[in-house]
Coordinates of C-alpha atoms in Angstrom, one line a residue:
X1 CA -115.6 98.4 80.5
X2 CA -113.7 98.6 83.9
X3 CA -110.2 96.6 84.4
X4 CA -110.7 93.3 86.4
X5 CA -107.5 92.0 88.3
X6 CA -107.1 88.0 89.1
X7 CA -105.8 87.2 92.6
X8 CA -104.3 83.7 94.1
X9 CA -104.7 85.2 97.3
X10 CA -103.0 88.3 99.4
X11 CA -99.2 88.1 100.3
X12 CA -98.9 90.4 103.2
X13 CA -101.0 93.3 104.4
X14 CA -98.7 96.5 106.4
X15 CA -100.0 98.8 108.3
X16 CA -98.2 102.4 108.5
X17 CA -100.0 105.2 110.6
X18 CA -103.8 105.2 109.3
X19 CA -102.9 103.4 105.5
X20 CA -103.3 99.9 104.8
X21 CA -101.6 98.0 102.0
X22 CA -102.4 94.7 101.0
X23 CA -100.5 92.7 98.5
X24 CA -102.0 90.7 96.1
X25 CA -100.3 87.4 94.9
X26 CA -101.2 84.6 92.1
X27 CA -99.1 81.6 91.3
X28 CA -96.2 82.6 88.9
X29 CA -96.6 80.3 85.3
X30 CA -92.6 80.2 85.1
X31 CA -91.2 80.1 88.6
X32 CA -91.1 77.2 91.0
X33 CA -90.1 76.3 94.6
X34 CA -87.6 73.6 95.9
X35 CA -90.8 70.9 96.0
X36 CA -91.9 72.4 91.8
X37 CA -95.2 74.2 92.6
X38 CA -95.4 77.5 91.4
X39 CA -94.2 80.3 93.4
X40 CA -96.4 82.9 94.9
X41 CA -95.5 86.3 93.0
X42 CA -96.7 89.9 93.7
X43 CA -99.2 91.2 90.9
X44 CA -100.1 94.7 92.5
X45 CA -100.8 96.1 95.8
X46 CA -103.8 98.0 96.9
X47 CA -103.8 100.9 99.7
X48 CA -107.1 102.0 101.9
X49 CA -107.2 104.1 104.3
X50 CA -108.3 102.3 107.9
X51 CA -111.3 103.1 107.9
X52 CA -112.0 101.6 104.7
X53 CA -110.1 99.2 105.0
X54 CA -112.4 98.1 108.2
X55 CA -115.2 98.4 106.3
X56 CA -113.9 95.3 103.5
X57 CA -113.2 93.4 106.3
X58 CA -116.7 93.4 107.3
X59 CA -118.2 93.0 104.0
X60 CA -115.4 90.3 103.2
X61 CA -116.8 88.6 106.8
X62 CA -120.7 88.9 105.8
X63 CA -120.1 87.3 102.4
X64 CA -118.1 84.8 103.6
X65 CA -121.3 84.2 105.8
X66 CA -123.1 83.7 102.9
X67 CA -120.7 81.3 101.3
X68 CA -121.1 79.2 104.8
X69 CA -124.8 79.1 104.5
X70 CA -125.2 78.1 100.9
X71 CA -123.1 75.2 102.0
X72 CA -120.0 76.1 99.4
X73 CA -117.6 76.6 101.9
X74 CA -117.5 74.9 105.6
X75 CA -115.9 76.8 108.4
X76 CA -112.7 75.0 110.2
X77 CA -112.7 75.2 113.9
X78 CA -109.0 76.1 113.8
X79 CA -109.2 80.2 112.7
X80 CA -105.3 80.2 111.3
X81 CA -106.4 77.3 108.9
X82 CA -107.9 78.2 105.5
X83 CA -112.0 77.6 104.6
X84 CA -112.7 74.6 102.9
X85 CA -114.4 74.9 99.9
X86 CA -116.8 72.0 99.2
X87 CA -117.7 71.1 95.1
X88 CA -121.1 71.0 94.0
X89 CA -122.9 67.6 94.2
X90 CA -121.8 65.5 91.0
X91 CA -118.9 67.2 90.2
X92 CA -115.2 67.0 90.1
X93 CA -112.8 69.7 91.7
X94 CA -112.6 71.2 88.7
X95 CA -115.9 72.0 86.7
X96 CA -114.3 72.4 83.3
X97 CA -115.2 70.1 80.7
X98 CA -111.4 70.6 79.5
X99 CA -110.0 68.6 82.7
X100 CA -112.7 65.7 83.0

C-alpha cells in the first residue's frame, strides 16, 4: 500500500540553484482568517531537481489538456486566473449524497 497525501493546492514554489521546492497547502479545520474561511496551512513540501521538475510541468500541462477536452474544466482567457471547473450535467457542486 503506498502513502497518498491530500493537497488544497501549492503555497509557494522556491527555486535555489538547480532544486525546486514546492509547498503544498490545504485548508486548516481549526484556523480562520479575518473574513472566517479557513486558512491555508503548510502540509509538506516536496523537492525535484529542475529537470524533473520541468518534466511535471509538462505532464501537469498535457492532463490539464485532457481535462479541457473532456469539457470538465474551461480555460479562462486571463492566464493569472484559476481554471474553471464545470459539474457534470444534473448535478450539484458537490456530488455527495451527504450535502444534497
Amino acid at each position: 500500500m503506498s502513502n497518498e497525501l491530500y493537497a488544497d493546492g501549492i503555497g509557494e514554489i522556491t527555486v535555489t540553484g538547480t532544486i525546486v521546492r514546492i509547498d503544498l497547502m490545504s485548508l486548516s479545520a481549526t484556523e480562520r482568517d479575518a473574513s472566517n474561511n479557513p486558512k491555508p496551512v503548510f502540509r509538506q513540501r516536496i523537492i525535484l531537481p529542475v529537470d524533473a521538475f520541468a518534466n511535471a510541468v509538462d505532464l501537469m500541462q498535457k492532463a490539464l489538456g485532457g481535462l479541457v477536452e473532456a469539457g470538465a474544466v474551461r480555460r479562462v482567457n486571463d492566464p493569472n486566473q484559476k481554471a474553471e471547473i464545470i459539474p457534470p450535467s444534473g448535478a450539484s457542486g458537490n456530488a455527495s449524497p451527504n450535502f444534497n
